[in-house]
């Protein structure tokens, strides 16, 4: 059964670009947008496509066609627009296939109207089927606008059988038939964190044995009631059908916020992500699936954190939300009696500080690229929920190996690494365990260490987790970070669910100590550790208002059990650090800007903040010597010209990537790497002179 939505030839969306932000230009239609939307390259940092006041440098080297496939598994229509954009729009414009799966119908109370300004008055019309349909129309318009520039571009609606036994609606964008929207249409909870048994949370926790669907008006799908195993099979079946190389979900273990220290994210966000985690385990075991990476996003919690975008970029992100929100209810461009969008959102298209930011959870480490004692390079990531290891032979002509996946499943995205005094490499991460049932859900820190320098890695070893991180079934914790001091002592650091810093040490007999609490208050994001030239370990962590630090008084001494406030202004809560002489240099992004800044610590007092110029973007930066790698405002992988008087991001081909780039000193030279959305490792290096870094290239095929 199929139906078609009408196609308008004229562009109905807003025209023009927002000056001052390449991200804004990439999000909003106009000018060069039509050309950009039809590009077969991976990103938008190419001449003529940037509206930045400081445009990106022209690509050096060939532009690669887009590769890989992206899938987003989310709870409600608009979760992707508020919490995953601009990444969603960048993927749509990149030319690669993309599928967004909406687990619930998003029917809420069935009222498609702004909240009343005053109590009383006429009762609003309640129609859950039509409200769900209106939200679908809004998403179709927003995706069409991002992908083609025309919010009214036509879609074909079809029904497919699900692996769980029901049917789902699949919408295909006619102008881009590799773009799909999949509507599973399960009942939503209807409450942020209230006890609603007939919900994803109730199904997961066994309060109900089945969860019914809420089919939107006009949908070709049919009603069905799913068990929790059937939901998992449905999502895994969709993954096998569309074969993503990169999967996005919301955070399955968001932290507690505010004075009441409670979970503020929507329960549907959390449990749609957990169902997706369970499905990913099945997808990883399926036959002939491509290697895939996973990225999780911060949801409601981002309201409490500093903005990552400048105002023009936030305005451009909200502009897409406005299409979804159907700001003018008299404009029935979608030709639907249900309406063309979600009028509840029309009064707050910026959400609750949501349009101003995008944040990744637990994939912010920039230490996953390391050198071996023989001058070789080692890179670590997570593919197929396993540790992926790439190795480059030493020497200028040494080649990269294809990735080797180590035994051990359930790895969360994001790992860190460090080199031990004897030359062996150690890798740290977290993994999710389901036990015998889906409700036996927990997370723990794990470590893998080479048996000999340059040799094989031993089995994963569990370090457990701080007690506070498992309370109330939250299991919120950061990616661990590790450092070795001048005496050879290895320490692992972790932000726990209590928003404090915890540490564990490797003893002389090879055992790990219990987790110790090092204090701190209201920590945000992932901490970062580095060792200075005197062998002292420094640890840094952001808070919503500043940056905290722990500085080892001397090599071999115990880490202080309390944090020092650096008095620095707030940053976008992402940090990276590298040794710099007798100190440690810390890099971060400026709030409401994204510009890269740095400070030097030789103790607990930072130097004056250094701004590296108009290098705005978002996400973490990897730093080694003069080489800096990061994400531009339009999402592309790029480097900064070492020593340039007017630093600008240099990008070739607009490679889109997951997590954060890493960089490492390689003798007199430096190297940087990132994992693309196609599951491939990309890298660049300097030659040890003041010249520019080489063009980004795939490490191995």
Coordinates of N, CA and C in Angstrom, one line a residue, residues 202-289:
X202 N 8.6 0.5 30.8 CA 7.8 -0.5 31.4 C 8.0 -1.9 30.7
X203 N 8.1 -1.8 29.4 CA 8.4 -3.1 28.6 C 9.8 -3.6 28.9
X204 N 10.7 -2.7 29.0 CA 12.1 -3.1 29.3 C 12.2 -3.8 30.7
X205 N 11.6 -3.2 31.7 CA 11.7 -3.6 33.0 C 10.7 -4.7 33.4
X206 N 9.8 -5.1 32.5 CA 8.9 -6.2 32.8 C 7.6 -5.8 33.5
X207 N 7.3 -4.5 33.5 CA 6.0 -4.1 34.1 C 4.9 -4.5 33.2
X208 N 5.1 -4.6 31.9 CA 4.1 -5.1 30.9 C 4.8 -6.1 30.0
X209 N 4.1 -7.1 29.5 CA 4.7 -8.1 28.6 C 4.7 -7.7 27.1
X210 N 3.8 -6.8 26.8 CA 3.7 -6.3 25.4 C 3.5 -4.8 25.4
X211 N 3.9 -4.1 24.3 CA 3.6 -2.7 24.2 C 2.9 -2.5 22.8
X212 N 1.8 -1.9 22.8 CA 1.0 -1.7 21.6 C 1.5 -0.6 20.8
X213 N 1.1 -0.6 19.5 CA 1.4 0.5 18.6 C 0.3 1.5 18.6
X214 N 0.6 2.7 18.1 CA -0.3 3.8 18.0 C -0.1 4.3 16.6
X215 N -0.9 3.8 15.6 CA -0.7 4.0 14.2 C -1.3 5.4 13.8
X216 N -0.5 6.2 13.1 CA -0.9 7.5 12.7 C -1.9 7.5 11.6
X217 N -2.7 8.5 11.5 CA -3.7 8.5 10.4 C -2.9 8.5 9.0
X218 N -3.4 7.8 8.1 CA -2.8 7.8 6.8 C -1.7 6.8 6.7
X219 N -1.3 6.2 7.8 CA -0.1 5.3 7.7 C -0.5 3.9 7.1
X220 N 0.4 3.4 6.2 CA 0.1 2.1 5.6 C 0.4 0.9 6.6
X221 N 1.0 1.2 7.8 CA 1.3 0.2 8.7 C 0.1 -0.3 9.4
X222 N 0.1 -1.4 10.1 CA -1.0 -2.0 10.8 C -0.7 -2.1 12.3
X223 N -1.8 -2.0 13.2 CA -1.5 -2.1 14.6 C -0.9 -3.5 15.0
X224 N -0.1 -3.4 16.1 CA 0.6 -4.6 16.5 C 1.0 -4.4 18.0
X225 N 1.2 -5.5 18.7 CA 1.7 -5.4 20.1 C 3.0 -6.2 20.2
X226 N 4.1 -5.5 20.6 CA 5.4 -6.1 20.6 C 5.8 -6.5 22.0
X227 N 6.4 -7.7 22.2 CA 7.2 -8.0 23.4 C 8.5 -7.3 23.3
X228 N 9.3 -7.3 24.4 CA 10.6 -6.6 24.4 C 11.5 -7.3 23.4
X229 N 11.5 -8.7 23.4 CA 12.3 -9.4 22.4 C 12.0 -9.0 21.0
X230 N 10.7 -8.8 20.7 CA 10.3 -8.5 19.4 C 10.7 -7.0 19.0
X231 N 10.8 -6.1 20.0 CA 11.3 -4.8 19.7 C 12.7 -4.9 19.3
X232 N 13.5 -5.7 20.1 CA 14.9 -5.8 19.8 C 15.1 -6.4 18.4
X233 N 14.4 -7.4 18.1 CA 14.5 -8.1 16.7 C 14.0 -7.1 15.6
X234 N 13.0 -6.3 15.9 CA 12.6 -5.3 14.9 C 13.7 -4.3 14.6
X235 N 14.3 -3.8 15.6 CA 15.4 -2.8 15.3 C 16.6 -3.5 14.7
X236 N 17.0 -4.7 15.1 CA 18.1 -5.4 14.5 C 17.8 -5.7 13.1
X237 N 16.5 -6.1 12.8 CA 16.1 -6.4 11.4 C 16.3 -5.2 10.5
X238 N 15.9 -4.0 11.0 CA 16.1 -2.8 10.3 C 17.5 -2.4 10.0
X239 N 18.4 -2.7 11.0 CA 19.8 -2.5 10.8 C 20.3 -3.5 9.7
X240 N 19.9 -4.7 9.7 CA 20.3 -5.6 8.7 C 19.7 -5.3 7.3
X241 N 18.6 -4.7 7.3 CA 18.0 -4.3 6.0 C 18.7 -3.1 5.4
X242 N 19.1 -2.1 6.2 CA 19.7 -0.8 5.7 C 21.2 -0.8 5.8
X243 N 21.8 -1.7 6.6 CA 23.2 -1.9 6.6 C 24.0 -0.7 7.0
X244 N 23.8 0.0 8.1 CA 24.5 1.2 8.4 C 26.0 0.9 8.8
X245 N 26.8 1.8 8.5 CA 28.2 1.8 9.0 C 28.4 2.7 10.2
X246 N 27.3 3.5 10.4 CA 27.4 4.4 11.6 C 26.0 4.5 12.1
X247 N 25.8 4.3 13.5 CA 24.5 4.3 14.1 C 24.5 5.4 15.2
X248 N 23.5 6.2 15.2 CA 23.3 7.2 16.2 C 22.1 6.9 17.1
X249 N 22.3 7.1 18.4 CA 21.2 7.0 19.4 C 21.4 8.1 20.4
X250 N 20.4 8.3 21.2 CA 20.5 9.2 22.4 C 21.3 8.4 23.5
X251 N 21.6 9.1 24.6 CA 22.4 8.5 25.6 C 21.6 7.5 26.4
X252 N 22.0 6.2 26.5 CA 21.3 5.2 27.3 C 21.5 5.4 28.8
X253 N 22.5 6.1 29.2 CA 22.8 6.3 30.6 C 23.1 7.8 31.0
X254 N 22.1 8.6 30.8 CA 22.3 10.1 31.1 C 22.5 10.3 32.6
X255 N 23.3 11.3 32.9 CA 23.6 11.6 34.3 C 22.4 12.3 35.0
X256 N 22.6 12.5 36.3 CA 21.7 13.2 37.1 C 22.1 14.7 37.2
X257 N 21.1 15.6 37.2 CA 21.4 17.0 37.2 C 20.7 17.8 38.3
X258 N 21.2 19.0 38.5 CA 20.6 19.9 39.4 C 20.7 19.6 40.9
X259 N 20.2 20.5 41.7 CA 20.3 20.3 43.2 C 19.6 19.1 43.7
X260 N 18.6 18.6 43.0 CA 17.9 17.4 43.4 C 18.6 16.1 42.9
X261 N 19.6 16.3 42.1 CA 20.4 15.2 41.6 C 19.5 14.1 41.0
X262 N 18.8 14.5 40.0 CA 17.8 13.5 39.4 C 18.0 13.4 37.9
X263 N 17.5 12.3 37.4 CA 17.5 12.2 35.9 C 16.5 13.1 35.3
X264 N 17.0 13.9 34.3 CA 16.1 14.9 33.7 C 15.7 14.5 32.3
X265 N 16.4 13.5 31.7 CA 16.2 13.2 30.3 C 14.9 12.4 30.2
X266 N 14.3 12.4 29.1 CA 13.0 11.7 28.9 C 13.2 10.2 28.9
X267 N 12.3 9.5 29.6 CA 12.5 8.0 29.7 C 12.5 7.3 28.3
X268 N 11.7 7.8 27.4 CA 11.7 7.3 26.1 C 13.0 7.4 25.4
X269 N 13.7 8.5 25.6 CA 15.1 8.7 25.1 C 16.0 7.6 25.6
X270 N 16.0 7.4 26.9 CA 16.9 6.4 27.5 C 16.6 5.0 27.0
X271 N 15.3 4.6 27.0 CA 15.0 3.2 26.7 C 15.0 2.9 25.2
X272 N 14.7 3.9 24.4 CA 14.9 3.6 23.0 C 16.4 3.4 22.7
X273 N 17.2 4.1 23.4 CA 18.7 3.9 23.2 C 19.1 2.5 23.7
X274 N 18.5 2.1 24.8 CA 18.9 0.8 25.4 C 18.4 -0.4 24.5
X275 N 17.2 -0.2 23.9 CA 16.7 -1.2 23.0 C 17.6 -1.2 21.8
X276 N 18.1 -0.1 21.3 CA 19.0 0.0 20.2 C 20.3 -0.7 20.5
X277 N 20.8 -0.5 21.8 CA 22.0 -1.2 22.2 C 21.9 -2.7 22.1
X278 N 20.8 -3.2 22.6 CA 20.5 -4.6 22.5 C 20.4 -5.1 21.0
X279 N 19.8 -4.3 20.2 CA 19.7 -4.6 18.8 C 21.1 -4.6 18.1
X280 N 21.9 -3.7 18.5 CA 23.3 -3.6 17.9 C 24.1 -4.8 18.2
X281 N 23.8 -5.5 19.4 CA 24.5 -6.7 19.6 C 24.1 -7.8 18.6
X282 N 22.8 -7.8 18.3 CA 22.4 -8.8 17.2 C 23.0 -8.4 15.9
X283 N 22.9 -7.1 15.6 CA 23.5 -6.7 14.3 C 25.0 -7.0 14.1
X284 N 25.7 -6.9 15.2 CA 27.1 -7.2 15.2 C 27.4 -8.7 14.9
X285 N 26.4 -9.5 15.2 CA 26.5 -11.0 15.0 C 25.9 -11.4 13.6
X286 N 25.3 -10.5 12.9 CA 24.7 -10.9 11.7 C 25.7 -11.1 10.6
X287 N 25.3 -11.9 9.6 CA 26.2 -12.3 8.5 C 26.5 -11.2 7.5
X288 N 27.7 -10.9 7.2 CA 28.1 -10.0 6.2 C 27.7 -8.6 6.4
X289 N 27.6 -8.2 7.7 CA 27.3 -6.8 8.0 C 28.6 -6.0 7.8

